[in-house]
PDB file of N, CA and C in Angstrom:
ATOM      1  N   MET A 183       9.294  15.109 -45.434  1.00  0.00           N
ATOM      2  CA  MET A 183       8.221  15.220 -44.556  1.00  0.00           C
ATOM      3  C   MET A 183       8.698  14.702 -43.161  1.00  0.00           C
ATOM      4  N   SER A 184       8.525  15.470 -41.998  1.00  0.00           N
ATOM      5  CA  SER A 184       8.807  15.111 -40.760  1.00  0.00           C
ATOM      6  C   SER A 184       7.759  14.185 -40.217  1.00  0.00           C
ATOM      7  N   ALA A 185       8.343  13.259 -39.214  1.00  0.00           N
ATOM      8  CA  ALA A 185       7.667  12.395 -38.389  1.00  0.00           C
ATOM      9  C   ALA A 185       6.968  13.136 -37.306  1.00  0.00           C
ATOM     10  N   ARG A 186       5.732  12.749 -37.094  1.00  0.00           N
ATOM     11  CA  ARG A 186       4.977  13.457 -35.883  1.00  0.00           C
ATOM     12  C   ARG A 186       5.157  12.617 -34.663  1.00  0.00           C
ATOM     13  N   ILE A 187       5.702  13.196 -33.548  1.00  0.00           N
ATOM     14  CA  ILE A 187       5.829  12.456 -32.368  1.00  0.00           C
ATOM     15  C   ILE A 187       4.964  12.840 -31.388  1.00  0.00           C
ATOM     16  N   ASN A 188       4.263  11.926 -30.679  1.00  0.00           N
ATOM     17  CA  ASN A 188       3.400  12.126 -29.587  1.00  0.00           C
ATOM     18  C   ASN A 188       4.211  12.156 -28.182  1.00  0.00           C
ATOM     19  N   PHE A 189       4.278  13.233 -27.585  1.00  0.00           N
ATOM     20  CA  PHE A 189       4.889  13.301 -26.239  1.00  0.00           C
ATOM     21  C   PHE A 189       4.161  13.211 -25.139  1.00  0.00           C
ATOM     22  N   LEU A 190       2.938  12.905 -25.296  1.00  0.00           N
ATOM     23  CA  LEU A 190       2.051  12.597 -24.165  1.00  0.00           C
ATOM     24  C   LEU A 190       2.027  11.202 -23.726  1.00  0.00           C
ATOM     25  N   LEU A 191       2.111  10.956 -22.425  1.00  0.00           N
ATOM     26  CA  LEU A 191       2.044   9.604 -21.797  1.00  0.00           C
ATOM     27  C   LEU A 191       0.748   9.077 -21.866  1.00  0.00           C
ATOM     28  N   LYS A 192       0.587   7.846 -22.193  1.00  0.00           N
ATOM     29  CA  LYS A 192      -0.817   7.221 -22.043  1.00  0.00           C
ATOM     30  C   LYS A 192      -0.766   6.386 -20.930  1.00  0.00           C
ATOM     31  N   PRO A 193      -1.769   6.501 -20.049  1.00  0.00           N
ATOM     32  CA  PRO A 193      -1.919   5.592 -18.695  1.00  0.00           C
ATOM     33  C   PRO A 193      -1.979   4.142 -19.154  1.00  0.00           C
ATOM     34  N   ILE A 194      -1.531   3.226 -18.189  1.00  0.00           N
ATOM     35  CA  ILE A 194      -1.454   1.783 -18.365  1.00  0.00           C
ATOM     36  C   ILE A 194      -2.636   1.309 -17.632  1.00  0.00           C
ATOM     37  N   GLN A 195      -3.307   0.499 -18.237  1.00  0.00           N
ATOM     38  CA  GLN A 195      -4.539   0.029 -17.520  1.00  0.00           C
ATOM     39  C   GLN A 195      -4.243  -1.547 -17.177  1.00  0.00           C
ATOM     40  N   PRO A 196      -3.975  -1.690 -15.933  1.00  0.00           N
ATOM     41  CA  PRO A 196      -3.574  -3.085 -15.407  1.00  0.00           C
ATOM     42  C   PRO A 196      -4.746  -3.961 -15.591  1.00  0.00           C
ATOM     43  N   GLY A 197      -4.543  -5.066 -15.989  1.00  0.00           N
ATOM     44  CA  GLY A 197      -5.714  -6.132 -16.225  1.00  0.00           C
ATOM     45  C   GLY A 197      -6.287  -6.560 -14.876  1.00  0.00           C
ATOM     46  N   TYR A 198      -5.660  -6.774 -13.912  1.00  0.00           N
ATOM     47  CA  TYR A 198      -6.018  -7.435 -12.533  1.00  0.00           C
ATOM     48  C   TYR A 198      -4.854  -7.348 -11.760  1.00  0.00           C
ATOM     49  N   THR A 199      -5.065  -7.493 -10.372  1.00  0.00           N
ATOM     50  CA  THR A 199      -4.080  -7.512  -9.392  1.00  0.00           C
ATOM     51  C   THR A 199      -4.345  -8.870  -8.668  1.00  0.00           C
ATOM     52  N   LEU A 200      -3.266  -9.574  -8.142  1.00  0.00           N
ATOM     53  CA  LEU A 200      -3.390 -10.849  -7.608  1.00  0.00           C
ATOM     54  C   LEU A 200      -3.522 -10.609  -6.058  1.00  0.00           C
ATOM     55  N   ASP A 201      -4.228 -11.416  -5.537  1.00  0.00           N
ATOM     56  CA  ASP A 201      -4.540 -11.340  -4.096  1.00  0.00           C
ATOM     57  C   ASP A 201      -3.064 -11.264  -3.218  1.00  0.00           C
ATOM     58  N   TRP A 202      -2.120 -11.944  -3.541  1.00  0.00           N
ATOM     59  CA  TRP A 202      -0.780 -12.024  -2.859  1.00  0.00           C
ATOM     60  C   TRP A 202      -0.146 -10.694  -3.156  1.00  0.00           C
ATOM     61  N   GLU A 203      -0.369 -10.004  -4.373  1.00  0.00           N
ATOM     62  CA  GLU A 203       0.140  -8.511  -4.486  1.00  0.00           C
ATOM     63  C   GLU A 203      -0.544  -7.576  -3.652  1.00  0.00           C
ATOM     64  N   ARG A 204      -1.581  -7.676  -3.467  1.00  0.00           N
ATOM     65  CA  ARG A 204      -2.543  -6.635  -2.593  1.00  0.00           C
ATOM     66  C   ARG A 204      -1.883  -7.060  -1.178  1.00  0.00           C
ATOM     67  N   PHE A 205      -1.911  -8.338  -1.019  1.00  0.00           N
ATOM     68  CA  PHE A 205      -1.556  -8.631   0.578  1.00  0.00           C
ATOM     69  C   PHE A 205      -0.001  -8.006   0.871  1.00  0.00           C
ATOM     70  N   LEU A 206       0.817  -8.204   0.015  1.00  0.00           N
ATOM     71  CA  LEU A 206       2.178  -7.737   0.085  1.00  0.00           C
ATOM     72  C   LEU A 206       2.416  -6.054   0.313  1.00  0.00           C
ATOM     73  N   ILE A 207       1.505  -5.603  -0.606  1.00  0.00           N
ATOM     74  CA  ILE A 207       1.428  -4.003  -0.708  1.00  0.00           C
ATOM     75  C   ILE A 207       0.823  -3.521   0.655  1.00  0.00           C
ATOM     76  N   GLU A 208      -0.244  -4.036   1.217  1.00  0.00           N
ATOM     77  CA  GLU A 208      -0.790  -3.876   2.307  1.00  0.00           C
ATOM     78  C   GLU A 208       0.051  -4.000   3.537  1.00  0.00           C
ATOM     79  N   LEU A 209       0.752  -5.098   3.545  1.00  0.00           N
ATOM     80  CA  LEU A 209       1.642  -5.467   4.653  1.00  0.00           C
ATOM     81  C   LEU A 209       2.709  -4.420   4.688  1.00  0.00           C
ATOM     82  N   SER A 210       3.350  -4.277   3.523  1.00  0.00           N
ATOM     83  CA  SER A 210       4.555  -3.345   3.564  1.00  0.00           C
ATOM     84  C   SER A 210       4.192  -1.948   3.912  1.00  0.00           C
ATOM     85  N   LEU A 211       3.078  -1.541   3.427  1.00  0.00           N
ATOM     86  CA  LEU A 211       2.604  -0.144   3.716  1.00  0.00           C
ATOM     87  C   LEU A 211       2.227   0.073   5.309  1.00  0.00           C
ATOM     88  N   GLY A 212       1.652  -1.052   5.829  1.00  0.00           N
ATOM     89  CA  GLY A 212       1.505  -1.012   7.253  1.00  0.00           C
ATOM     90  C   GLY A 212       2.631  -1.229   8.151  1.00  0.00           C
ATOM     91  N   VAL A 213       3.608  -1.976   7.747  1.00  0.00           N
ATOM     92  CA  VAL A 213       4.865  -1.960   8.281  1.00  0.00           C
ATOM     93  C   VAL A 213       5.674  -0.649   8.524  1.00  0.00           C
ATOM     94  N   VAL A 214       5.720   0.098   7.098  1.00  0.00           N
ATOM     95  CA  VAL A 214       6.384   1.270   6.982  1.00  0.00           C
ATOM     96  C   VAL A 214       5.507   2.360   7.890  1.00  0.00           C
ATOM     97  N   CYS A 215       4.320   2.379   7.777  1.00  0.00           N
ATOM     98  CA  CYS A 215       3.611   3.460   8.501  1.00  0.00           C
ATOM     99  C   CYS A 215       3.616   3.211  10.073  1.00  0.00           C
ATOM    100  N   THR A 216       3.703   1.926  10.428  1.00  0.00           N
ATOM    101  CA  THR A 216       3.726   1.651  11.909  1.00  0.00           C
ATOM    102  C   THR A 216       5.146   1.995  12.455  1.00  0.00           C
ATOM    103  N   VAL A 217       6.297   1.705  11.598  1.00  0.00           N
ATOM    104  CA  VAL A 217       7.583   2.133  11.988  1.00  0.00           C
ATOM    105  C   VAL A 217       7.568   3.689  11.972  1.00  0.00           C
ATOM    106  N   LEU A 218       7.067   4.347  11.075  1.00  0.00           N
ATOM    107  CA  LEU A 218       7.129   5.755  11.191  1.00  0.00           C
ATOM    108  C   LEU A 218       6.465   6.373  12.299  1.00  0.00           C
ATOM    109  N   ALA A 219       5.426   5.851  12.726  1.00  0.00           N
ATOM    110  CA  ALA A 219       4.422   6.163  13.738  1.00  0.00           C
ATOM    111  C   ALA A 219       5.112   6.032  15.098  1.00  0.00           C
ATOM    112  N   VAL A 220       5.955   5.006  15.351  1.00  0.00           N
ATOM    113  CA  VAL A 220       6.737   4.680  16.495  1.00  0.00           C
ATOM    114  C   VAL A 220       7.803   5.550  16.669  1.00  0.00           C
ATOM    115  N   PHE A 221       8.532   6.078  15.504  1.00  0.00           N
ATOM    116  CA  PHE A 221       9.657   6.740  15.548  1.00  0.00           C
ATOM    117  C   PHE A 221       9.222   8.318  15.836  1.00  0.00           C
ATOM    118  N   ALA A 222       8.068   8.664  15.169  1.00  0.00           N
ATOM    119  CA  ALA A 222       7.521   9.929  15.470  1.00  0.00           C
ATOM    120  C   ALA A 222       6.960  10.219  16.893  1.00  0.00           C
ATOM    121  N   TRP A 223       6.565   9.008  17.482  1.00  0.00           N
ATOM    122  CA  TRP A 223       6.011   9.122  18.940  1.00  0.00           C
ATOM    123  C   TRP A 223       7.141   9.265  19.748  1.00  0.00           C
ATOM    124  N   SER A 224       8.219   8.412  19.416  1.00  0.00           N
ATOM    125  CA  SER A 224       9.398   8.603  20.318  1.00  0.00           C
ATOM    126  C   SER A 224      10.137  10.048  20.363  1.00  0.00           C
ATOM    127  N   LYS A 225       9.915  10.759  19.183  1.00  0.00           N
ATOM    128  CA  LYS A 225      10.388  12.139  19.040  1.00  0.00           C
ATOM    129  C   LYS A 225       9.362  13.110  19.435  1.00  0.00           C
ATOM    130  N   GLN A 226       8.306  12.731  19.926  1.00  0.00           N
ATOM    131  CA  GLN A 226       7.151  13.552  20.362  1.00  0.00           C
ATOM    132  C   GLN A 226       6.645  14.430  19.239  1.00  0.00           C
ATOM    133  N   MET A 227       6.520  13.883  18.188  1.00  0.00           N
ATOM    134  CA  MET A 227       5.866  14.610  16.985  1.00  0.00           C
ATOM    135  C   MET A 227       4.466  13.948  16.723  1.00  0.00           C
ATOM    136  N   LEU A 228       3.657  14.362  17.610  1.00  0.00           N
ATOM    137  CA  LEU A 228       2.200  13.777  17.512  1.00  0.00           C
ATOM    138  C   LEU A 228       1.373  14.059  16.480  1.00  0.00           C
ATOM    139  N   ILE A 229       1.743  15.175  15.545  1.00  0.00           N
ATOM    140  CA  ILE A 229       0.904  15.496  14.402  1.00  0.00           C
ATOM    141  C   ILE A 229       1.194  14.608  13.238  1.00  0.00           C
ATOM    142  N   VAL A 230       2.535  13.966  13.435  1.00  0.00           N
ATOM    143  CA  VAL A 230       2.858  12.819  12.424  1.00  0.00           C
ATOM    144  C   VAL A 230       2.525  11.451  12.970  1.00  0.00           C
ATOM    145  N   ALA A 231       2.635  11.325  14.193  1.00  0.00           N
ATOM    146  CA  ALA A 231       2.490   9.841  14.732  1.00  0.00           C
ATOM    147  C   ALA A 231       0.990   9.400  14.690  1.00  0.00           C
ATOM    148  N   ALA A 232       0.062  10.331  14.898  1.00  0.00           N
ATOM    149  CA  ALA A 232      -1.384   9.918  14.910  1.00  0.00           C
ATOM    150  C   ALA A 232      -1.826   9.534  13.463  1.00  0.00           C
ATOM    151  N   PRO A 233      -1.554  10.167  12.360  1.00  0.00           N
ATOM    152  CA  PRO A 233      -2.163   9.709  11.031  1.00  0.00           C
ATOM    153  C   PRO A 233      -1.368   8.489  10.673  1.00  0.00           C
ATOM    154  N   CYS A 234       0.032   8.258  10.989  1.00  0.00           N
ATOM    155  CA  CYS A 234       0.656   7.095  10.474  1.00  0.00           C
ATOM    156  C   CYS A 234       0.187   5.958  11.398  1.00  0.00           C
ATOM    157  N   ALA A 235       0.041   6.101  12.628  1.00  0.00           N
ATOM    158  CA  ALA A 235      -0.571   5.005  13.375  1.00  0.00           C
ATOM    159  C   ALA A 235      -1.939   4.598  12.826  1.00  0.00           C
ATOM    160  N   LEU A 236      -2.795   5.524  12.574  1.00  0.00           N
ATOM    161  CA  LEU A 236      -3.989   5.044  12.116  1.00  0.00           C
ATOM    162  C   LEU A 236      -3.964   4.288  10.699  1.00  0.00           C
ATOM    163  N   ILE A 237      -3.081   4.868   9.783  1.00  0.00           N
ATOM    164  CA  ILE A 237      -2.888   4.035   8.493  1.00  0.00           C
ATOM    165  C   ILE A 237      -2.263   2.730   8.724  1.00  0.00           C
ATOM    166  N   GLY A 238      -1.304   2.766   9.665  1.00  0.00           N
ATOM    167  CA  GLY A 238      -0.553   1.518   9.902  1.00  0.00           C
ATOM    168  C   GLY A 238      -1.545   0.433  10.473  1.00  0.00           C
ATOM    169  N   VAL A 239      -2.378   0.970  11.482  1.00  0.00           N
ATOM    170  CA  VAL A 239      -3.348  -0.021  11.991  1.00  0.00           C
ATOM    171  C   VAL A 239      -4.427  -0.576  11.096  1.00  0.00           C
ATOM    172  N   CYS A 240      -4.793   0.398  10.202  1.00  0.00           N
ATOM    173  CA  CYS A 240      -5.888  -0.001   9.030  1.00  0.00           C
ATOM    174  C   CYS A 240      -5.231  -0.943   8.106  1.00  0.00           C
ATOM    175  N   CYS A 241      -4.011  -0.765   7.633  1.00  0.00           N
ATOM    176  CA  CYS A 241      -3.444  -1.655   6.685  1.00  0.00           C
ATOM    177  C   CYS A 241      -3.152  -3.030   7.385  1.00  0.00           C
ATOM    178  N   LEU A 242      -2.622  -3.112   8.470  1.00  0.00           N
ATOM    179  CA  LEU A 242      -2.280  -4.317   9.315  1.00  0.00           C
ATOM    180  C   LEU A 242      -3.611  -5.054   9.638  1.00  0.00           C
ATOM    181  N   GLY A 243      -4.739  -4.083   9.884  1.00  0.00           N
ATOM    182  CA  GLY A 243      -6.019  -4.915  10.033  1.00  0.00           C
ATOM    183  C   GLY A 243      -6.483  -5.591   8.883  1.00  0.00           C
ATOM    184  N   LEU A 244      -6.296  -4.797   7.675  1.00  0.00           N
ATOM    185  CA  LEU A 244      -6.774  -5.597   6.425  1.00  0.00           C
ATOM    186  C   LEU A 244      -6.051  -6.940   6.186  1.00  0.00           C
ATOM    187  N   VAL A 245      -4.609  -6.815   6.628  1.00  0.00           N
ATOM    188  CA  VAL A 245      -3.840  -8.069   6.229  1.00  0.00           C
ATOM    189  C   VAL A 245      -4.333  -9.154   7.161  1.00  0.00           C
ATOM    190  N   PHE A 246      -4.529  -8.789   8.527  1.00  0.00           N
ATOM    191  CA  PHE A 246      -4.980  -9.798   9.176  1.00  0.00           C
ATOM    192  C   PHE A 246      -6.460 -10.456   8.959  1.00  0.00           C
ATOM    193  N   PHE A 247      -7.218  -9.510   8.594  1.00  0.00           N
ATOM    194  CA  PHE A 247      -8.589  -9.809   8.111  1.00  0.00           C
ATOM    195  C   PHE A 247      -8.545 -10.739   6.749  1.00  0.00           C
ATOM    196  N   ARG A 248      -7.655 -10.434   5.847  1.00  0.00           N
ATOM    197  CA  ARG A 248      -7.619 -11.105   4.613  1.00  0.00           C
ATOM    198  C   ARG A 248      -6.844 -12.308   4.694  1.00  0.00           C
ATOM    199  N   LEU A 249      -5.831 -12.648   5.653  1.00  0.00           N
ATOM    200  CA  LEU A 249      -5.255 -13.748   5.682  1.00  0.00           C
ATOM    201  C   LEU A 249      -6.050 -15.051   5.866  1.00  0.00           C
ATOM    202  N   PRO A 250      -6.963 -15.069   6.712  1.00  0.00           N
ATOM    203  CA  PRO A 250      -7.676 -16.343   6.929  1.00  0.00           C
ATOM    204  C   PRO A 250      -8.744 -16.625   5.477  1.00  0.00           C
ATOM    205  N   ALA A 251      -9.010 -15.422   4.983  1.00  0.00           N
ATOM    206  CA  ALA A 251      -9.845 -15.696   3.853  1.00  0.00           C
ATOM    207  C   ALA A 251      -9.149 -16.074   2.731  1.00  0.00           C
ATOM    208  N   SER A 252      -7.735 -15.882   2.599  1.00  0.00           N
ATOM    209  CA  SER A 252      -6.789 -16.388   1.597  1.00  0.00           C
ATOM    210  C   SER A 252      -6.439 -17.718   1.736  1.00  0.00           C
ATOM    211  N   LEU A 253      -6.298 -18.116   3.156  1.00  0.00           N
ATOM    212  CA  LEU A 253      -5.824 -19.547   3.324  1.00  0.00           C
ATOM    213  C   LEU A 253      -6.948 -20.433   3.098  1.00  0.00           C
ATOM    214  N   TYR A 254      -8.125 -20.016   3.542  1.00  0.00           N
ATOM    215  CA  TYR A 254      -9.318 -20.955   3.526  1.00  0.00           C
ATOM    216  C   TYR A 254     -10.400 -20.390   2.520  1.00  0.00           C
ATOM    217  N   PRO A 255     -10.386 -20.267   1.337  1.00  0.00           N
ATOM    218  CA  PRO A 255     -11.303 -19.911   0.501  1.00  0.00           C
ATOM    219  C   PRO A 255     -12.542 -20.676   0.406  1.00  0.00           C
ATOM    220  N   GLY A 256     -13.690 -20.052   0.302  1.00  0.00           N
ATOM    221  CA  GLY A 256     -14.816 -20.795   0.203  1.00  0.00           C
ATOM    222  C   GLY A 256     -16.032 -20.264   1.109  1.00  0.00           C
TER     223      GLY A 256
END
């Protein structure tokens, strides 16, 4: 009798994410998008620069908003 193999991948359900993990993800995404926006602006590619700048500003804004809340909980 042949063994039955399930080839479908099951999604992984993470239990929780730590505050510093979210902080590092938002910081790295903000830095990457900001650098991409500056490069696109210098090459006069406004269709790429505007969305990247918006995403970079939002991510860095979340980082600077979350930083005091992480340092001084309560």
